[in-house]
Amino acid sequence: NEPGLQPPRPKVRPLDNVWLFRVLLPKHDRYWIDPDRPSIRRPEASYIAAAIAKDRAAKFKKQSEDFTKQETVLSIMASQYRSHGGPLDVLVRAFDEKLRVRVVTRHATGVRGTAEAYLKAFD
């Protein structure tokens, strides 16, 4: 950790160098790797399974994209109520303009309670 001391290749990751250095270790060292070792190839079934999984993932991604392009159920309901007018038209406007609404619940003799929030659904 001397100031001003720079490694010869500062952008190279050190662990990559340590891994590649293993062929230079003495043969009796437990971390030594034989540089002339045959490379081990995956079985063909592994490549086929990976290709099938990739195709399946692409299919699910396409289905997801198609699903997000569909019109939502709430927007379909809102479009049906837009033309009718009346009390549901007030709910459609609150839904479209993202207005806060106050819902008052009641019981037999009066008001039970109130809740105020953004309208997410209605029917």
JSON list of C-alpha atoms in Angstrom, two decimals:
[
{"chain": "A", "resi": 1, "resn": "ASN", "atom": "CA", "xyz": [0.00, 0.00, 0.00]},
{"chain": "A", "resi": 2, "resn": "GLU", "atom": "CA", "xyz": [2.71, 2.42, -0.97]},
{"chain": "A", "resi": 3, "resn": "PRO", "atom": "CA", "xyz": [1.45, 5.80, -2.21]},
{"chain": "A", "resi": 4, "resn": "GLY", "atom": "CA", "xyz": [1.89, 6.21, -5.96]},
{"chain": "A", "resi": 5, "resn": "LEU", "atom": "CA", "xyz": [2.44, 2.48, -6.53]},
{"chain": "A", "resi": 6, "resn": "GLN", "atom": "CA", "xyz": [0.28, 1.23, -9.43]},
{"chain": "A", "resi": 7, "resn": "PRO", "atom": "CA", "xyz": [-0.26, -2.37, -10.56]},
{"chain": "A", "resi": 8, "resn": "PRO", "atom": "CA", "xyz": [0.86, -3.09, -14.13]},
{"chain": "A", "resi": 9, "resn": "ARG", "atom": "CA", "xyz": [-2.75, -3.58, -15.30]},
{"chain": "A", "resi": 10, "resn": "PRO", "atom": "CA", "xyz": [-5.07, -1.69, -12.96]},
{"chain": "A", "resi": 11, "resn": "LYS", "atom": "CA", "xyz": [-8.31, -2.61, -14.80]},
{"chain": "A", "resi": 12, "resn": "VAL", "atom": "CA", "xyz": [-7.74, -6.38, -14.58]},
{"chain": "A", "resi": 13, "resn": "ARG", "atom": "CA", "xyz": [-9.58, -8.05, -11.72]},
{"chain": "A", "resi": 14, "resn": "PRO", "atom": "CA", "xyz": [-7.13, -9.65, -9.27]},
{"chain": "A", "resi": 15, "resn": "LEU", "atom": "CA", "xyz": [-9.14, -12.83, -8.78]},
{"chain": "A", "resi": 16, "resn": "ASP", "atom": "CA", "xyz": [-8.93, -13.57, -12.49]},
{"chain": "A", "resi": 17, "resn": "ASN", "atom": "CA", "xyz": [-5.15, -13.36, -12.23]},
{"chain": "A", "resi": 18, "resn": "VAL", "atom": "CA", "xyz": [-5.08, -15.68, -9.20]},
{"chain": "A", "resi": 19, "resn": "TRP", "atom": "CA", "xyz": [-7.24, -18.22, -11.03]},
{"chain": "A", "resi": 20, "resn": "LEU", "atom": "CA", "xyz": [-5.01, -18.15, -14.08]},
{"chain": "A", "resi": 21, "resn": "PHE", "atom": "CA", "xyz": [-1.92, -18.39, -11.90]},
{"chain": "A", "resi": 22, "resn": "ARG", "atom": "CA", "xyz": [-2.90, -21.88, -10.66]},
{"chain": "A", "resi": 23, "resn": "VAL", "atom": "CA", "xyz": [-1.20, -23.59, -13.59]},
{"chain": "A", "resi": 24, "resn": "LEU", "atom": "CA", "xyz": [2.13, -22.12, -12.45]},
{"chain": "A", "resi": 25, "resn": "LEU", "atom": "CA", "xyz": [1.94, -23.61, -8.95]},
{"chain": "A", "resi": 26, "resn": "PRO", "atom": "CA", "xyz": [4.06, -26.67, -8.10]},
{"chain": "A", "resi": 27, "resn": "LYS", "atom": "CA", "xyz": [2.43, -29.99, -9.04]},
{"chain": "A", "resi": 28, "resn": "HIS", "atom": "CA", "xyz": [2.24, -31.16, -5.44]},
{"chain": "A", "resi": 29, "resn": "ASP", "atom": "CA", "xyz": [0.19, -28.08, -4.41]},
{"chain": "A", "resi": 30, "resn": "ARG", "atom": "CA", "xyz": [-3.50, -28.86, -3.84]},
{"chain": "A", "resi": 31, "resn": "TYR", "atom": "CA", "xyz": [-4.58, -25.84, -5.92]},
{"chain": "A", "resi": 32, "resn": "TRP", "atom": "CA", "xyz": [-2.47, -26.78, -8.96]},
{"chain": "A", "resi": 33, "resn": "ILE", "atom": "CA", "xyz": [-4.35, -27.30, -12.22]},
{"chain": "A", "resi": 34, "resn": "ASP", "atom": "CA", "xyz": [-2.88, -29.29, -15.08]},
{"chain": "A", "resi": 35, "resn": "PRO", "atom": "CA", "xyz": [-2.73, -26.97, -18.12]},
{"chain": "A", "resi": 36, "resn": "ASP", "atom": "CA", "xyz": [-3.01, -29.97, -20.48]},
{"chain": "A", "resi": 37, "resn": "ARG", "atom": "CA", "xyz": [-6.18, -31.35, -18.87]},
{"chain": "A", "resi": 38, "resn": "PRO", "atom": "CA", "xyz": [-8.97, -32.18, -21.30]},
{"chain": "A", "resi": 39, "resn": "SER", "atom": "CA", "xyz": [-11.85, -29.76, -21.20]},
{"chain": "A", "resi": 40, "resn": "ILE", "atom": "CA", "xyz": [-15.06, -31.21, -19.84]},
{"chain": "A", "resi": 41, "resn": "ARG", "atom": "CA", "xyz": [-18.00, -30.53, -22.12]},
{"chain": "A", "resi": 42, "resn": "ARG", "atom": "CA", "xyz": [-21.58, -30.53, -20.93]},
{"chain": "A", "resi": 43, "resn": "PRO", "atom": "CA", "xyz": [-23.78, -33.34, -22.24]},
{"chain": "A", "resi": 44, "resn": "GLU", "atom": "CA", "xyz": [-25.92, -32.56, -25.30]},
{"chain": "A", "resi": 45, "resn": "ALA", "atom": "CA", "xyz": [-29.08, -33.01, -23.23]},
{"chain": "A", "resi": 46, "resn": "SER", "atom": "CA", "xyz": [-28.00, -30.04, -21.14]},
{"chain": "A", "resi": 47, "resn": "TYR", "atom": "CA", "xyz": [-27.76, -27.79, -24.21]},
{"chain": "A", "resi": 48, "resn": "ILE", "atom": "CA", "xyz": [-31.15, -29.00, -25.45]},
{"chain": "A", "resi": 49, "resn": "ALA", "atom": "CA", "xyz": [-32.76, -28.37, -22.05]},
{"chain": "A", "resi": 50, "resn": "ALA", "atom": "CA", "xyz": [-31.27, -24.87, -21.93]},
{"chain": "A", "resi": 51, "resn": "ALA", "atom": "CA", "xyz": [-32.65, -24.09, -25.40]},
{"chain": "A", "resi": 52, "resn": "ILE", "atom": "CA", "xyz": [-36.11, -25.35, -24.41]},
{"chain": "A", "resi": 53, "resn": "ALA", "atom": "CA", "xyz": [-36.02, -23.26, -21.22]},
{"chain": "A", "resi": 54, "resn": "LYS", "atom": "CA", "xyz": [-34.99, -20.19, -23.20]},
{"chain": "A", "resi": 55, "resn": "ASP", "atom": "CA", "xyz": [-37.85, -20.67, -25.69]},
{"chain": "A", "resi": 56, "resn": "ARG", "atom": "CA", "xyz": [-40.30, -21.17, -22.84]},
{"chain": "A", "resi": 57, "resn": "ALA", "atom": "CA", "xyz": [-39.12, -17.99, -21.11]},
{"chain": "A", "resi": 58, "resn": "ALA", "atom": "CA", "xyz": [-39.51, -16.06, -24.37]},
{"chain": "A", "resi": 59, "resn": "LYS", "atom": "CA", "xyz": [-43.06, -17.42, -24.73]},
{"chain": "A", "resi": 60, "resn": "PHE", "atom": "CA", "xyz": [-43.98, -16.32, -21.20]},
{"chain": "A", "resi": 61, "resn": "LYS", "atom": "CA", "xyz": [-42.45, -12.89, -21.76]},
{"chain": "A", "resi": 62, "resn": "LYS", "atom": "CA", "xyz": [-44.51, -12.45, -24.93]},
{"chain": "A", "resi": 63, "resn": "GLN", "atom": "CA", "xyz": [-47.67, -13.55, -23.09]},
{"chain": "A", "resi": 64, "resn": "SER", "atom": "CA", "xyz": [-46.92, -11.05, -20.33]},
{"chain": "A", "resi": 65, "resn": "GLU", "atom": "CA", "xyz": [-46.43, -8.23, -22.84]},
{"chain": "A", "resi": 66, "resn": "ASP", "atom": "CA", "xyz": [-49.68, -9.14, -24.62]},
{"chain": "A", "resi": 67, "resn": "PHE", "atom": "CA", "xyz": [-51.53, -9.21, -21.30]},
{"chain": "A", "resi": 68, "resn": "THR", "atom": "CA", "xyz": [-50.30, -5.75, -20.31]},
{"chain": "A", "resi": 69, "resn": "LYS", "atom": "CA", "xyz": [-51.53, -4.38, -23.65]},
{"chain": "A", "resi": 70, "resn": "GLN", "atom": "CA", "xyz": [-55.10, -5.51, -22.91]},
{"chain": "A", "resi": 71, "resn": "GLU", "atom": "CA", "xyz": [-57.63, -3.05, -21.61]},
{"chain": "A", "resi": 72, "resn": "THR", "atom": "CA", "xyz": [-58.21, -3.44, -17.88]},
{"chain": "A", "resi": 73, "resn": "VAL", "atom": "CA", "xyz": [-61.53, -4.61, -16.48]},
{"chain": "A", "resi": 74, "resn": "LEU", "atom": "CA", "xyz": [-62.00, -1.34, -14.60]},
{"chain": "A", "resi": 75, "resn": "SER", "atom": "CA", "xyz": [-61.54, 0.75, -17.73]},
{"chain": "A", "resi": 76, "resn": "ILE", "atom": "CA", "xyz": [-64.06, -1.44, -19.59]},
{"chain": "A", "resi": 77, "resn": "MET", "atom": "CA", "xyz": [-66.57, -0.99, -16.75]},
{"chain": "A", "resi": 78, "resn": "ALA", "atom": "CA", "xyz": [-65.94, 2.75, -16.65]},
{"chain": "A", "resi": 79, "resn": "SER", "atom": "CA", "xyz": [-66.51, 3.08, -20.39]},
{"chain": "A", "resi": 80, "resn": "GLN", "atom": "CA", "xyz": [-69.88, 1.30, -20.06]},
{"chain": "A", "resi": 81, "resn": "TYR", "atom": "CA", "xyz": [-71.04, 3.66, -17.31]},
{"chain": "A", "resi": 82, "resn": "ARG", "atom": "CA", "xyz": [-69.78, 6.85, -19.00]},
{"chain": "A", "resi": 83, "resn": "SER", "atom": "CA", "xyz": [-72.65, 7.00, -21.46]},
{"chain": "A", "resi": 84, "resn": "HIS", "atom": "CA", "xyz": [-75.41, 6.23, -18.91]},
{"chain": "A", "resi": 85, "resn": "GLY", "atom": "CA", "xyz": [-75.02, 9.25, -16.65]},
{"chain": "A", "resi": 86, "resn": "GLY", "atom": "CA", "xyz": [-76.50, 9.25, -13.17]},
{"chain": "A", "resi": 87, "resn": "PRO", "atom": "CA", "xyz": [-74.78, 8.43, -9.87]},
{"chain": "A", "resi": 88, "resn": "LEU", "atom": "CA", "xyz": [-72.31, 5.98, -11.43]},
{"chain": "A", "resi": 89, "resn": "ASP", "atom": "CA", "xyz": [-71.14, 8.76, -13.74]},
{"chain": "A", "resi": 90, "resn": "VAL", "atom": "CA", "xyz": [-69.86, 10.57, -10.63]},
{"chain": "A", "resi": 91, "resn": "LEU", "atom": "CA", "xyz": [-67.86, 7.47, -9.72]},
{"chain": "A", "resi": 92, "resn": "VAL", "atom": "CA", "xyz": [-66.49, 7.20, -13.27]},
{"chain": "A", "resi": 93, "resn": "ARG", "atom": "CA", "xyz": [-65.33, 10.83, -13.14]},
{"chain": "A", "resi": 94, "resn": "ALA", "atom": "CA", "xyz": [-63.68, 10.27, -9.76]},
{"chain": "A", "resi": 95, "resn": "PHE", "atom": "CA", "xyz": [-61.98, 7.15, -11.15]},
{"chain": "A", "resi": 96, "resn": "ASP", "atom": "CA", "xyz": [-60.78, 8.89, -14.33]},
{"chain": "A", "resi": 97, "resn": "GLU", "atom": "CA", "xyz": [-59.54, 12.06, -12.63]},
{"chain": "A", "resi": 98, "resn": "LYS", "atom": "CA", "xyz": [-58.06, 10.17, -9.66]},
{"chain": "A", "resi": 99, "resn": "LEU", "atom": "CA", "xyz": [-60.09, 12.15, -7.15]},
{"chain": "A", "resi": 100, "resn": "ARG", "atom": "CA", "xyz": [-60.39, 11.29, -3.47]},
{"chain": "A", "resi": 101, "resn": "VAL", "atom": "CA", "xyz": [-63.87, 10.14, -2.47]},
{"chain": "A", "resi": 102, "resn": "ARG", "atom": "CA", "xyz": [-65.53, 9.90, 0.92]},
{"chain": "A", "resi": 103, "resn": "VAL", "atom": "CA", "xyz": [-67.63, 6.80, 1.59]},
{"chain": "A", "resi": 104, "resn": "VAL", "atom": "CA", "xyz": [-70.15, 7.06, 4.40]},
{"chain": "A", "resi": 105, "resn": "THR", "atom": "CA", "xyz": [-71.42, 3.79, 5.85]},
{"chain": "A", "resi": 106, "resn": "ARG", "atom": "CA", "xyz": [-74.56, 3.64, 7.90]},
{"chain": "A", "resi": 107, "resn": "HIS", "atom": "CA", "xyz": [-76.47, 1.37, 10.23]},
{"chain": "A", "resi": 108, "resn": "ALA", "atom": "CA", "xyz": [-80.12, 1.27, 11.20]},
{"chain": "A", "resi": 109, "resn": "THR", "atom": "CA", "xyz": [-80.16, 4.48, 13.26]},
{"chain": "A", "resi": 110, "resn": "GLY", "atom": "CA", "xyz": [-77.49, 6.65, 11.67]},
{"chain": "A", "resi": 111, "resn": "VAL", "atom": "CA", "xyz": [-73.96, 6.98, 10.37]},
{"chain": "A", "resi": 112, "resn": "ARG", "atom": "CA", "xyz": [-71.63, 4.15, 11.26]},
{"chain": "A", "resi": 113, "resn": "GLY", "atom": "CA", "xyz": [-68.43, 5.68, 9.91]},
{"chain": "A", "resi": 114, "resn": "THR", "atom": "CA", "xyz": [-66.61, 7.31, 7.00]},
{"chain": "A", "resi": 115, "resn": "ALA", "atom": "CA", "xyz": [-63.59, 6.46, 4.87]},
{"chain": "A", "resi": 116, "resn": "GLU", "atom": "CA", "xyz": [-61.77, 8.75, 2.47]},
{"chain": "A", "resi": 117, "resn": "ALA", "atom": "CA", "xyz": [-59.46, 7.39, -0.24]},
{"chain": "A", "resi": 118, "resn": "TYR", "atom": "CA", "xyz": [-58.76, 7.24, -3.95]},
{"chain": "A", "resi": 119, "resn": "LEU", "atom": "CA", "xyz": [-61.29, 5.25, -5.92]},
{"chain": "A", "resi": 120, "resn": "LYS", "atom": "CA", "xyz": [-59.82, 1.98, -7.20]},
{"chain": "A", "resi": 121, "resn": "ALA", "atom": "CA", "xyz": [-62.94, 0.07, -8.21]},
{"chain": "A", "resi": 122, "resn": "PHE", "atom": "CA", "xyz": [-66.71, 0.40, -8.32]},
{"chain": "A", "resi": 123, "resn": "ASP", "atom": "CA", "xyz": [-69.77, -1.41, -9.61]}
]
